[in-house]
Each structure stands twice: as C-alpha cells, then as structure tokens.
PDB file of C-alpha atoms in Angstrom:
ATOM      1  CA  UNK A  23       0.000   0.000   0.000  1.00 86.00           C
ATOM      2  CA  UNK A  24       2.934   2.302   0.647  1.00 89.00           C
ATOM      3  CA  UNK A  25       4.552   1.864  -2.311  1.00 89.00           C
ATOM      4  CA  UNK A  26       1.017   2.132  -4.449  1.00 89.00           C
ATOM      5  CA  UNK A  27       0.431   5.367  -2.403  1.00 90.00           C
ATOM      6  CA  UNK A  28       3.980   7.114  -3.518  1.00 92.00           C
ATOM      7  CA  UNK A  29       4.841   6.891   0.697  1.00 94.00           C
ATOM      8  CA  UNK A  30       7.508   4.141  -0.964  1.00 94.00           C
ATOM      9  CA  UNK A  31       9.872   3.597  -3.957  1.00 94.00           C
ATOM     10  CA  UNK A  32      12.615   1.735  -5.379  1.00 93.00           C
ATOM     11  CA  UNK A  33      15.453   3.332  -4.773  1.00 92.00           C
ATOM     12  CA  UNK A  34      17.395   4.368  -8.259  1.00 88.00           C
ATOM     13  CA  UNK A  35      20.253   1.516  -8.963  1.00 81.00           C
ATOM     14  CA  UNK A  36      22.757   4.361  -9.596  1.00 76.00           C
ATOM     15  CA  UNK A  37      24.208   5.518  -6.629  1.00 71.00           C
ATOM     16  CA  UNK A  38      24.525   9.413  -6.372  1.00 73.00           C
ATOM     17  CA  UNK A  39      24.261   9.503  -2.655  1.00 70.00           C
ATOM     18  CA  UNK A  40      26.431  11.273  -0.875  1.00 76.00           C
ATOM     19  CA  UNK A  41      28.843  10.155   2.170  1.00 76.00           C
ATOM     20  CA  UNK A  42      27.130   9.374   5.088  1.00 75.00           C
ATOM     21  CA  UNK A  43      23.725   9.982   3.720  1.00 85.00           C
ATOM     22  CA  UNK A  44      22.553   6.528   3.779  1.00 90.00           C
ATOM     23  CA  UNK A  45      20.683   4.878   5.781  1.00 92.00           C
ATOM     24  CA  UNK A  46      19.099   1.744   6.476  1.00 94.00           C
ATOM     25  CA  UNK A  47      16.125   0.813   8.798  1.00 94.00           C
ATOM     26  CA  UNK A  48      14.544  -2.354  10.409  1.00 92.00           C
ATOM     27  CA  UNK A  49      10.666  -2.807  10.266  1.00 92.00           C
ATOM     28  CA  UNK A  50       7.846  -4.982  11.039  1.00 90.00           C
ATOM     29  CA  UNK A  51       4.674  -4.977  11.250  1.00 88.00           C
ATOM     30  CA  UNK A  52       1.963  -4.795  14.009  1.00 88.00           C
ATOM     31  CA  UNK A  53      -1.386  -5.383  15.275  1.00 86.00           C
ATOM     32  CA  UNK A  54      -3.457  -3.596  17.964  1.00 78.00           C
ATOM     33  CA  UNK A  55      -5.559  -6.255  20.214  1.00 77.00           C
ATOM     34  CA  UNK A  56      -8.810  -4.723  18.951  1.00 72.00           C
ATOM     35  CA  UNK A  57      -7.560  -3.624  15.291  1.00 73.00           C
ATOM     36  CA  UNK A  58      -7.620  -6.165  12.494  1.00 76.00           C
ATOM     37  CA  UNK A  59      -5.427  -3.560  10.692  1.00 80.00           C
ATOM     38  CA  UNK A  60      -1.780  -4.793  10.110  1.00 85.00           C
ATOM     39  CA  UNK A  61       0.432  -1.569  10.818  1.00 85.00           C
ATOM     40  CA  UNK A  62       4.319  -1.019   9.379  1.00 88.00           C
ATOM     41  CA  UNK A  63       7.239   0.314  12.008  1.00 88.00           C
ATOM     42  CA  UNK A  64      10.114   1.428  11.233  1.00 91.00           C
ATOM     43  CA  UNK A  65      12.784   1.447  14.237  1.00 92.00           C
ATOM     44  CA  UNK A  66      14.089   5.296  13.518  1.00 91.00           C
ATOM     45  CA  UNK A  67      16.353   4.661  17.150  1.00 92.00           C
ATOM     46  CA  UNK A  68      17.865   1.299  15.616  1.00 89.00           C
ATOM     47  CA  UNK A  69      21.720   1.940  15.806  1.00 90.00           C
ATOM     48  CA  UNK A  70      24.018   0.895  13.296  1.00 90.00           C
ATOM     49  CA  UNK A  71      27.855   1.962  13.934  1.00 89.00           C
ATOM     50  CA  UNK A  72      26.323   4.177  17.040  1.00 90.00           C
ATOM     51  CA  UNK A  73      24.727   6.021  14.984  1.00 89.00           C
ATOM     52  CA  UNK A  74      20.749   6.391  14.094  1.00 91.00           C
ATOM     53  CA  UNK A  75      18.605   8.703  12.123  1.00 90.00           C
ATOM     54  CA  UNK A  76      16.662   9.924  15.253  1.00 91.00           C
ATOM     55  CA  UNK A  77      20.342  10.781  16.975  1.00 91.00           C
ATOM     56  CA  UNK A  78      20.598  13.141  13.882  1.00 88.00           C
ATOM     57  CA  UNK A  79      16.649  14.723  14.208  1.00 87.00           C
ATOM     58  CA  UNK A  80      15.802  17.612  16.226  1.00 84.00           C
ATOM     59  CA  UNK A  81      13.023  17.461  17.997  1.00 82.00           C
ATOM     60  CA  UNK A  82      11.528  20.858  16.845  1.00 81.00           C
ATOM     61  CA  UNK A  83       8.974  23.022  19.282  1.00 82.00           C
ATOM     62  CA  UNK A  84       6.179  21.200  20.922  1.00 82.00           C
ATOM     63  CA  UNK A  85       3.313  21.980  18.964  1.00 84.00           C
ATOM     64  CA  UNK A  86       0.751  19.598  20.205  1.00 84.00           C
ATOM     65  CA  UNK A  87      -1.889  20.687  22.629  1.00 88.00           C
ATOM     66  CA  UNK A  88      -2.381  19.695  25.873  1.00 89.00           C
ATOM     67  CA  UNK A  89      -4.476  16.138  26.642  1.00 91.00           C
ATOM     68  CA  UNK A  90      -6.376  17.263  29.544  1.00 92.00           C
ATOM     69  CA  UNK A  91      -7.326  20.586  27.709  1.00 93.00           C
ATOM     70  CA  UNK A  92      -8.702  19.007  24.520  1.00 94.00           C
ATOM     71  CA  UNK A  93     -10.811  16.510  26.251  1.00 93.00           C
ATOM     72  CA  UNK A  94     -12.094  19.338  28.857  1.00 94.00           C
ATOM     73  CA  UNK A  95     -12.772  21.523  26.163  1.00 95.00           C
ATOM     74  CA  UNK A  96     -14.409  18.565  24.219  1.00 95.00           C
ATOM     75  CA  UNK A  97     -17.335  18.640  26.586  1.00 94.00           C
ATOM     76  CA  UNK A  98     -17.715  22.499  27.001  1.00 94.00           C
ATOM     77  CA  UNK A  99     -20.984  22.202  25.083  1.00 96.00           C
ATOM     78  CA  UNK A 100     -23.893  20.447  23.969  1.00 96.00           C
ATOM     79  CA  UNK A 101     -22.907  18.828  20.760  1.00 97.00           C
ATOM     80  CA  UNK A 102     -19.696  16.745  20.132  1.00 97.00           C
ATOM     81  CA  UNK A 103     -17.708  15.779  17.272  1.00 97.00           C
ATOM     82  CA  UNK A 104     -14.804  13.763  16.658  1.00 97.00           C
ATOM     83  CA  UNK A 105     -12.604  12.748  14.043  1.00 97.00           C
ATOM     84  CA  UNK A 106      -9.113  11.677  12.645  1.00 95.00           C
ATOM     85  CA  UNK A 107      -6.614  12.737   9.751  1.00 95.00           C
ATOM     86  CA  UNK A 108      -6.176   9.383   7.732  1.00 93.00           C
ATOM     87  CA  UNK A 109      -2.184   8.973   7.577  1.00 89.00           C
ATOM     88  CA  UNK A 110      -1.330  12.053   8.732  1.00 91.00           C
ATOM     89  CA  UNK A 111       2.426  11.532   8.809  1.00 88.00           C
ATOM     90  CA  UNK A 112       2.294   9.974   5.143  1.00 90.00           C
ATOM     91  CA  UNK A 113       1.136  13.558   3.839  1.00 91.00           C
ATOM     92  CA  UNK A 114       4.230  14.890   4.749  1.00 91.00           C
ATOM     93  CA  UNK A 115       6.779  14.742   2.404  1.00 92.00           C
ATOM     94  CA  UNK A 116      10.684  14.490   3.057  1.00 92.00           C
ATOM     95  CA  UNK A 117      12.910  16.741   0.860  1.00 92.00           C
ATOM     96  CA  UNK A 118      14.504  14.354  -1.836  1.00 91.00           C
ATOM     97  CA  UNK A 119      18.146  14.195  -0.575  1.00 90.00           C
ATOM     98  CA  UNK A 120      17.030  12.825   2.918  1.00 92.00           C
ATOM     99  CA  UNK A 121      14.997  10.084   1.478  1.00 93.00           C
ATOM    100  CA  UNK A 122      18.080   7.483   1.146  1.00 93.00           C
ATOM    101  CA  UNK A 123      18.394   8.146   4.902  1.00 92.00           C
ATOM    102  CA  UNK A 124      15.271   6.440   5.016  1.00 94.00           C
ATOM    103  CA  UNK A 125      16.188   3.370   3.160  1.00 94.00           C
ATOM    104  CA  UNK A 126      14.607   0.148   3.946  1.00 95.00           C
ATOM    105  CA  UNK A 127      14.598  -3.785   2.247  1.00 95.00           C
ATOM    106  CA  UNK A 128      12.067  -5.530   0.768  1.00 94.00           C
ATOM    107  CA  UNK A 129      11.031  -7.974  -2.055  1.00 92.00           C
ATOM    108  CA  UNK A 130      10.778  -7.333  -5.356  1.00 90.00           C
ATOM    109  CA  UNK A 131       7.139  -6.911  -6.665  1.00 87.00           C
ATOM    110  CA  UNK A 132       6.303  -7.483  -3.397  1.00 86.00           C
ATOM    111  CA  UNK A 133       6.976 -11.100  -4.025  1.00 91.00           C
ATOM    112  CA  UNK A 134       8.765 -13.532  -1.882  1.00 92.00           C
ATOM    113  CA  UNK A 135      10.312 -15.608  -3.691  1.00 95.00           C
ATOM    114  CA  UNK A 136      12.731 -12.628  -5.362  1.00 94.00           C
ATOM    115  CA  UNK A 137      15.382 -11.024  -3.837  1.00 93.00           C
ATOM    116  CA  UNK A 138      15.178  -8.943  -1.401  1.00 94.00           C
ATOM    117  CA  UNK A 139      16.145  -4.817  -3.555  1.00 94.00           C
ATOM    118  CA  UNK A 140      16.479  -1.255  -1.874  1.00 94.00           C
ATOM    119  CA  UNK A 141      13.714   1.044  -1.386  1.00 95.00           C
ATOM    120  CA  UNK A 142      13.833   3.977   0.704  1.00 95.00           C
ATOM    121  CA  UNK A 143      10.206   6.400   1.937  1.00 95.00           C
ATOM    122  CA  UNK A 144       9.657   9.459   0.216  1.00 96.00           C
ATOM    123  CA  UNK A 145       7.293  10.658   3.463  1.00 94.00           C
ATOM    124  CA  UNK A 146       8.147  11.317   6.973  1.00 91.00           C
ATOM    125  CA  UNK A 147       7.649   8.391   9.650  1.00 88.00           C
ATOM    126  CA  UNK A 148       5.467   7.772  12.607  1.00 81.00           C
ATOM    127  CA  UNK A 149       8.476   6.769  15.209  1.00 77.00           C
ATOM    128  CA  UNK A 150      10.734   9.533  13.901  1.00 86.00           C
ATOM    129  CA  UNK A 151      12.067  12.408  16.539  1.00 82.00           C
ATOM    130  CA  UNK A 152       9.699  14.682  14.172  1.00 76.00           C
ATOM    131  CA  UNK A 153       6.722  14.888  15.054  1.00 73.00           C
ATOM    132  CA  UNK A 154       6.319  18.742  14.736  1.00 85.00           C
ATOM    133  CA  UNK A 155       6.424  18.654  11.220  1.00 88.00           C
ATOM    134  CA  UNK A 156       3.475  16.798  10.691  1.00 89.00           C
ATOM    135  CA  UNK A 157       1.690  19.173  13.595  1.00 90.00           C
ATOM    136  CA  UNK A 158       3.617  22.335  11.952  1.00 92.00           C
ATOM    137  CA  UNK A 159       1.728  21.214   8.006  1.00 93.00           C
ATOM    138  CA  UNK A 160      -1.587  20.865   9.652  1.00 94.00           C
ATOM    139  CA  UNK A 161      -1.583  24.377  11.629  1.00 94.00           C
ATOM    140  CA  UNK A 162      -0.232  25.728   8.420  1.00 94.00           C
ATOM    141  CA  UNK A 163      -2.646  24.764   6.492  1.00 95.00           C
ATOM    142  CA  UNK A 164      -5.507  26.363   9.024  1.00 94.00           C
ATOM    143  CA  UNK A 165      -3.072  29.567   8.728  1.00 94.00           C
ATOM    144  CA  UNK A 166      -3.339  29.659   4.701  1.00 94.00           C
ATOM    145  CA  UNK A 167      -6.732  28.810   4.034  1.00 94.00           C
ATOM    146  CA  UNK A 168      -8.382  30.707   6.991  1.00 91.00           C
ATOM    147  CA  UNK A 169      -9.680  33.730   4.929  1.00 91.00           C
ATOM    148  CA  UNK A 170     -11.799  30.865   2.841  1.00 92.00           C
ATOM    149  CA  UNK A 171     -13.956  28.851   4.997  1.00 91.00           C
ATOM    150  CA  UNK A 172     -15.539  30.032   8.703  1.00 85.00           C
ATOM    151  CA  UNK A 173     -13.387  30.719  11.601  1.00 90.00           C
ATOM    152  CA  UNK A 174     -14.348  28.289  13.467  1.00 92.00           C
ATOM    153  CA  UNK A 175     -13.101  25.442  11.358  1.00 95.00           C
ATOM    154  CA  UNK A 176      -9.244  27.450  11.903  1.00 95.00           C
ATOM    155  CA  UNK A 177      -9.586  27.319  15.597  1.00 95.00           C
ATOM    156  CA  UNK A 178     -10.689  23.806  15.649  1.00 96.00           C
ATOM    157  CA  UNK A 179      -7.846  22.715  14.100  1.00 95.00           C
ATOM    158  CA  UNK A 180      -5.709  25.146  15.669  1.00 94.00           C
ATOM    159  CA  UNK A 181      -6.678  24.285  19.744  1.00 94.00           C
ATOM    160  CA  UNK A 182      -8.803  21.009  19.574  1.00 95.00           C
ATOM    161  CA  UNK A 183      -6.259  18.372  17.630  1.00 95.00           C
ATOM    162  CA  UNK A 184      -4.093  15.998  19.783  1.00 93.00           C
ATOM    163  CA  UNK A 185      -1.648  14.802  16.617  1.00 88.00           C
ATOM    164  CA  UNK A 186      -4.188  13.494  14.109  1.00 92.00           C
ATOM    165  CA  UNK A 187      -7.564  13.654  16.435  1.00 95.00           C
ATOM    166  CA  UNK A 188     -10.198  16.273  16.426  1.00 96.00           C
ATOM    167  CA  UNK A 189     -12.166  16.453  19.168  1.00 97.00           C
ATOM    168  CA  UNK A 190     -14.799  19.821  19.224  1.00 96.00           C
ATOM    169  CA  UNK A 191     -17.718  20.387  21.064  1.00 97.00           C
ATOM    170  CA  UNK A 192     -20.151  23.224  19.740  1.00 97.00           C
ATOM    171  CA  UNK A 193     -23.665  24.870  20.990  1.00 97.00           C
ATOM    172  CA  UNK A 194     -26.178  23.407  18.023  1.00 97.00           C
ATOM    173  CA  UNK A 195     -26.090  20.028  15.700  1.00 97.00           C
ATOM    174  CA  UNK A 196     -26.785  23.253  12.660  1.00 97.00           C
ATOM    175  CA  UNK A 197     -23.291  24.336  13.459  1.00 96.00           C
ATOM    176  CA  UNK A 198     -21.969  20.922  14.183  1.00 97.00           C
ATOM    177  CA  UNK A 199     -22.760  20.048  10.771  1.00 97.00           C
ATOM    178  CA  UNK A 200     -21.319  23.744   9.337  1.00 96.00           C
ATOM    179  CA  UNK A 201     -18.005  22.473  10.649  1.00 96.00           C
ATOM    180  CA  UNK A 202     -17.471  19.193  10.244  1.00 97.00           C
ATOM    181  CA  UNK A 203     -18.411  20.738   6.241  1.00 96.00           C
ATOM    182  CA  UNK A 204     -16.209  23.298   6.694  1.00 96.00           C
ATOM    183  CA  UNK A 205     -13.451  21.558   8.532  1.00 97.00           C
ATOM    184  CA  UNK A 206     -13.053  18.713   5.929  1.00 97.00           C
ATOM    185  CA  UNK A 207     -12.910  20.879   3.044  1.00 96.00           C
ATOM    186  CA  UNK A 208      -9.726  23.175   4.511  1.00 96.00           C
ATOM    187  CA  UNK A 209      -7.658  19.726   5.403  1.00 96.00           C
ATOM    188  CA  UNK A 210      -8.246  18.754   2.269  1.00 95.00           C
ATOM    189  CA  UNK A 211      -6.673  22.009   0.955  1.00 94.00           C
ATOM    190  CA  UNK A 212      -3.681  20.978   2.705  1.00 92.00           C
ATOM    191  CA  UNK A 213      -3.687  17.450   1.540  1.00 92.00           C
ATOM    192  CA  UNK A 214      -5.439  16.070   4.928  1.00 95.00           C
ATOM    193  CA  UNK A 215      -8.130  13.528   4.300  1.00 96.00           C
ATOM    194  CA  UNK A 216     -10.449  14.007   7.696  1.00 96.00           C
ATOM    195  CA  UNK A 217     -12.266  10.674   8.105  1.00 96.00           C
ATOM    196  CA  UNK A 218     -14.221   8.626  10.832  1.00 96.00           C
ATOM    197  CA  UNK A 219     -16.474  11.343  11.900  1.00 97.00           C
ATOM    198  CA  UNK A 220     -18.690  10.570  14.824  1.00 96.00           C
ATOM    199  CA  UNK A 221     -21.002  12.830  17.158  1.00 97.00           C
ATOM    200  CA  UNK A 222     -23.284  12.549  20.082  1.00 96.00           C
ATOM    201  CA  UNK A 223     -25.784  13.771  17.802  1.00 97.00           C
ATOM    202  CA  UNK A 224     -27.944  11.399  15.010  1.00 96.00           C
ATOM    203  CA  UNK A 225     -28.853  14.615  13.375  1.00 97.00           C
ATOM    204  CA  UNK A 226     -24.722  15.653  12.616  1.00 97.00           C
ATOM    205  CA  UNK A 227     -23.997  12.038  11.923  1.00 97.00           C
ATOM    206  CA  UNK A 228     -27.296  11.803   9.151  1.00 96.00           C
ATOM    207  CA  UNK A 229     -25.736  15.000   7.443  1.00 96.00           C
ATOM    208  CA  UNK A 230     -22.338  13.209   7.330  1.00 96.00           C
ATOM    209  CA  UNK A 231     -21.618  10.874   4.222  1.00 95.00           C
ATOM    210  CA  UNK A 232     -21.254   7.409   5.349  1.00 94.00           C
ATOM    211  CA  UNK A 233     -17.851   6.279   3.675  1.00 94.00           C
ATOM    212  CA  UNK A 234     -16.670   9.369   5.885  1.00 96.00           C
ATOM    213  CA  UNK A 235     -18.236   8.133   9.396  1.00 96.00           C
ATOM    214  CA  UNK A 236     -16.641   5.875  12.481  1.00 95.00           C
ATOM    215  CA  UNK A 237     -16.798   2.720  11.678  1.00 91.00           C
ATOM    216  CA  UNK A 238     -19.164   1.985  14.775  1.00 90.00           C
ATOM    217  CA  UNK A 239     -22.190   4.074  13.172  1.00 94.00           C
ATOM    218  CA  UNK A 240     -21.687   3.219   9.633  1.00 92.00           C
ATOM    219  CA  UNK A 241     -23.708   0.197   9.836  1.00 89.00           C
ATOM    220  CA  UNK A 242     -26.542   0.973  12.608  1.00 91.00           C
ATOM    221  CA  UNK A 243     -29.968   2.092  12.142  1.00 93.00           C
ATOM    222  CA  UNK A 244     -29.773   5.744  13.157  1.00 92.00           C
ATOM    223  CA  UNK A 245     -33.725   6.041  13.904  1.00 92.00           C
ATOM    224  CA  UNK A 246     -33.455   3.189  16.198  1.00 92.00           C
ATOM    225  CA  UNK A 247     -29.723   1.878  17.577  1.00 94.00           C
ATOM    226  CA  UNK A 248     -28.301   3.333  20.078  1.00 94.00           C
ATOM    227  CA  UNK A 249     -24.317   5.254  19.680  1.00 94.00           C
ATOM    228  CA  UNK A 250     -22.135   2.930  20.414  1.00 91.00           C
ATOM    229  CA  UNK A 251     -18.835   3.052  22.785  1.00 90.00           C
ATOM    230  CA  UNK A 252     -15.644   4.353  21.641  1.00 91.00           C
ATOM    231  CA  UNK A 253     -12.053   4.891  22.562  1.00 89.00           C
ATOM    232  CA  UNK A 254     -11.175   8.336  22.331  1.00 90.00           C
ATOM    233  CA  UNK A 255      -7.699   9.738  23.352  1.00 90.00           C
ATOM    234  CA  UNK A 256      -7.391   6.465  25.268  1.00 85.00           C
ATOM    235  CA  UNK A 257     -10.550   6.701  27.542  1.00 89.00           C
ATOM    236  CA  UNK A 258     -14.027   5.381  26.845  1.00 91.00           C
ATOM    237  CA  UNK A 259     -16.279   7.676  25.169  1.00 94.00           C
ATOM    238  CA  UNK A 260     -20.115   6.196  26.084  1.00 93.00           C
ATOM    239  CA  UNK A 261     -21.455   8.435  22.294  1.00 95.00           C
ATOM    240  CA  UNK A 262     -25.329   7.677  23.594  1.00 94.00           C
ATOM    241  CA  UNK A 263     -24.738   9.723  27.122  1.00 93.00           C
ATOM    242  CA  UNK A 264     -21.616  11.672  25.948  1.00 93.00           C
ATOM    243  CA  UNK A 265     -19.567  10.390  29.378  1.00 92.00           C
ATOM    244  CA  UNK A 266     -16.151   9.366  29.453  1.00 91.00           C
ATOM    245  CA  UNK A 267     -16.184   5.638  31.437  1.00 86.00           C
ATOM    246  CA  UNK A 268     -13.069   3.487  32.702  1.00 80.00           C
ATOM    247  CA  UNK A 269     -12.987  -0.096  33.132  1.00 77.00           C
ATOM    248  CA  UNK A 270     -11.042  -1.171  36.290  1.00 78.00           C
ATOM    249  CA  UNK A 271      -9.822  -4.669  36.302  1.00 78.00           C
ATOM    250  CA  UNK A 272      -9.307  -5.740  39.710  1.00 76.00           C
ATOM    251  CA  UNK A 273      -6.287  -8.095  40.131  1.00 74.00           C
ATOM    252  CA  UNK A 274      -6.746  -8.596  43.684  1.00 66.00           C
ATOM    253  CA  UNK A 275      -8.182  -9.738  45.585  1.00 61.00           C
ATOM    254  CA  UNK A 276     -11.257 -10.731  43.384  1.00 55.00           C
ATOM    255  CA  UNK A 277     -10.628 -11.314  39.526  1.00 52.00           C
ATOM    256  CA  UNK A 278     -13.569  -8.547  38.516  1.00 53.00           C
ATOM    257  CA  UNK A 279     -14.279  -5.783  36.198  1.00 57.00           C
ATOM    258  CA  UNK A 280     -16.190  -2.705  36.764  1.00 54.00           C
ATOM    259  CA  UNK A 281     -17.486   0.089  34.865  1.00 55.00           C
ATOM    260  CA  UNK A 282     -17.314   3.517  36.186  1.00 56.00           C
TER     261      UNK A 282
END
C-alpha cells in the first residue's frame, strides 16, 4: 500500500548519494488487540555503527496541545464531534536528498520468492524524533486557508487536535454540521483527508456521508440503535450519554471488572 500510495519507492540503482547519507532501517509490522489492521514500524532509534537517524533529528517546538485541555474543552458544550486525519504523517513529504536516509529492504514486486532490492520512503515516519512537522503542516494549512472557509473550522484545528484527532464540542447540531463541512474541506486544501467522523448527535452524523463516518455508526440504524462506545484519546467515550467511562480490572483480591 505504501509503495502504491507514492509513501515508498525503489530506490534508483545508480548511486549518487552522498557520504554518510545513507541509511538503512529495520521494520515490522503490528497489530493492535482490537484492530484487524496490520500496521508497518520502522525502528528510527535502531543503531548501526552508534549512529541512528533519530540521533541526527531535532526534535523541533512542541506543537501539540495539551491532553487534559482538549478533552475538557471537548465537553464544554452540547454537541460533540470527533474525528481523525487518515495517515497524517504519510502527507508529509521528506525533501529528496534525505529520502536514502530512510532506506529500507524488501522484495521485489512485493513477491517472496525474489530477492530482497532497496527502497527507501519518500514521506516522513510515525516513530521519527519529528513529530512537529506533521503538527507544523496541519496548523499551516488552518493559517493559509483561513480567509476561505468560517473561523471556526481554523480554531478547531488550531486548539482542539491531539496529533491526528479532532475532538470539538459546539452549541447546536446546525453548526456541528457547518463544521465538520467546513473543517473537511480546509484539510483537504492541505492534503489532509479528515475521516471517521462521529457525534453525540444522530442529526450531525445523518448530514455526514457514510464512507466518511466511524466505523461503529456506519452500519446501525440511526432512527433506532443506540451510539455505540468508543475509545477516544485512550478513555471510553459512552457516544449515547456523551460520558467518558473506565474499566477497572481488579487483580486482587477478586478477579472482577467494573465500569465507572
């Protein structure tokens, strides 16, 4: 998928690279518990010779906002949204002569039984000591395209994004609806694709199209399911009540779980 994406490519059999500006990193792939999705990681700390790309990366300003303050804000008001930037660090691309720093092995054609050939990621990587850049593209992009679309959809993606999570709460489902419009159409000026929309409301989540919902309401009978549970910024979002809940798993002295 990488590769088919542009994220990836073969790295050119004539070497022009210069001294000490190659690189090559280990990777495998993982699965989250409740995820079927199979996920790629590259090791940016792996060390070869003492040295490692994330000794050479700097850090950059702390851009993100802070966790408590997102989620407080999140339930300022009546109406909730949430949502996430599909591949947010795969939209931001490196500058050409860094890419053979990112250099990585893999089959040819994506088959097997070849040999194993050199290909190297044209985008930055989850895992690299980066992660303002990706942060830095995305308030840029609110910066740029401000004048275009309602201010609110700047300021939501200015205050209320923890890396590639939205979380907003507004007064009415009417302006609810205005910015999850609003707020999809100025990422996607910048190249962000804002996906798995979800909201305490049925009436925000009927104006939303479905290919662009959570996965947990795409499915259900809005007129007669009730919102389901969700994992939000690593607590339990109960979507029907609009709580936050926490299962406690007791490990003594009773093997129980509760629900608070």
């Amino acid at each position: 998928d990488m590769i088919e994406h542009g994220y990836a490519e073969r790295a050119p059999s004539d070497d022009n690279s210069k001294p000490g500006m190659k690189f090559y990193i280990n990777h495998h792939g993982t699965r989250h518990p409740k995820k079927r999705k199979l996920r790629v990681v590259f090791n940016c700390s792996q060390e070869y010779g003492r040295q490692s790309v994330n000794k050479y990366l700097i850090q950059g300003p702390l851009l993100t906002k802070d966790l408590p303050g997102v989620l407080l804000r999140f339930q300022q008001e009546p109406i909730t949204v949430t949502c996430d930037i599909e591949g947010i660090f795969h939209q931001i691309r490196v500058n050409p002569e860094h890419c053979d720093l990112l250099r990585f092995l893999w089959w040819e054609d994506n088959d097997p039984s070849k040999s194993l050939v050199d290909y190297r990621m044209t985008v930055h990587l989850f895992g690299a000591t980066s992660p303002c850049c990706a942060n830095f593209a995305l308030k840029q992009t609110a910066n740029d395209f401000e004048g275009e679309y309602r201010e609110q959809a700047a300021n939501f993606i200015q205050n209320d994004f923890y890396v590639d999570n939205g979380l907003k709460s507004v007064p009415t489902a009417a302006s609810a609806v205005e910015l999850v419009k609003d707020v999809k159409a100025m990422c996607h000026q910048g190249s962000f694709n804002l996906h798995k929309f979800l909201s305490n409301s049925k009436e925000v989540i009927k104006n939303i199209p479905q290919s662009d919902r959570a996965e947990g309401v795409k499915e259900i009978d809005l007129d007669l399911d009730k919102l389901p549970l969700e994992c939000t910024l690593g607590v339990q979002w109960c979507v029907e009540s609009d709580s936050f809940e926490f299962n406690i798993i007791l490990q003594y002295p009773v093997h129980s779980e509760l629900c608070i």
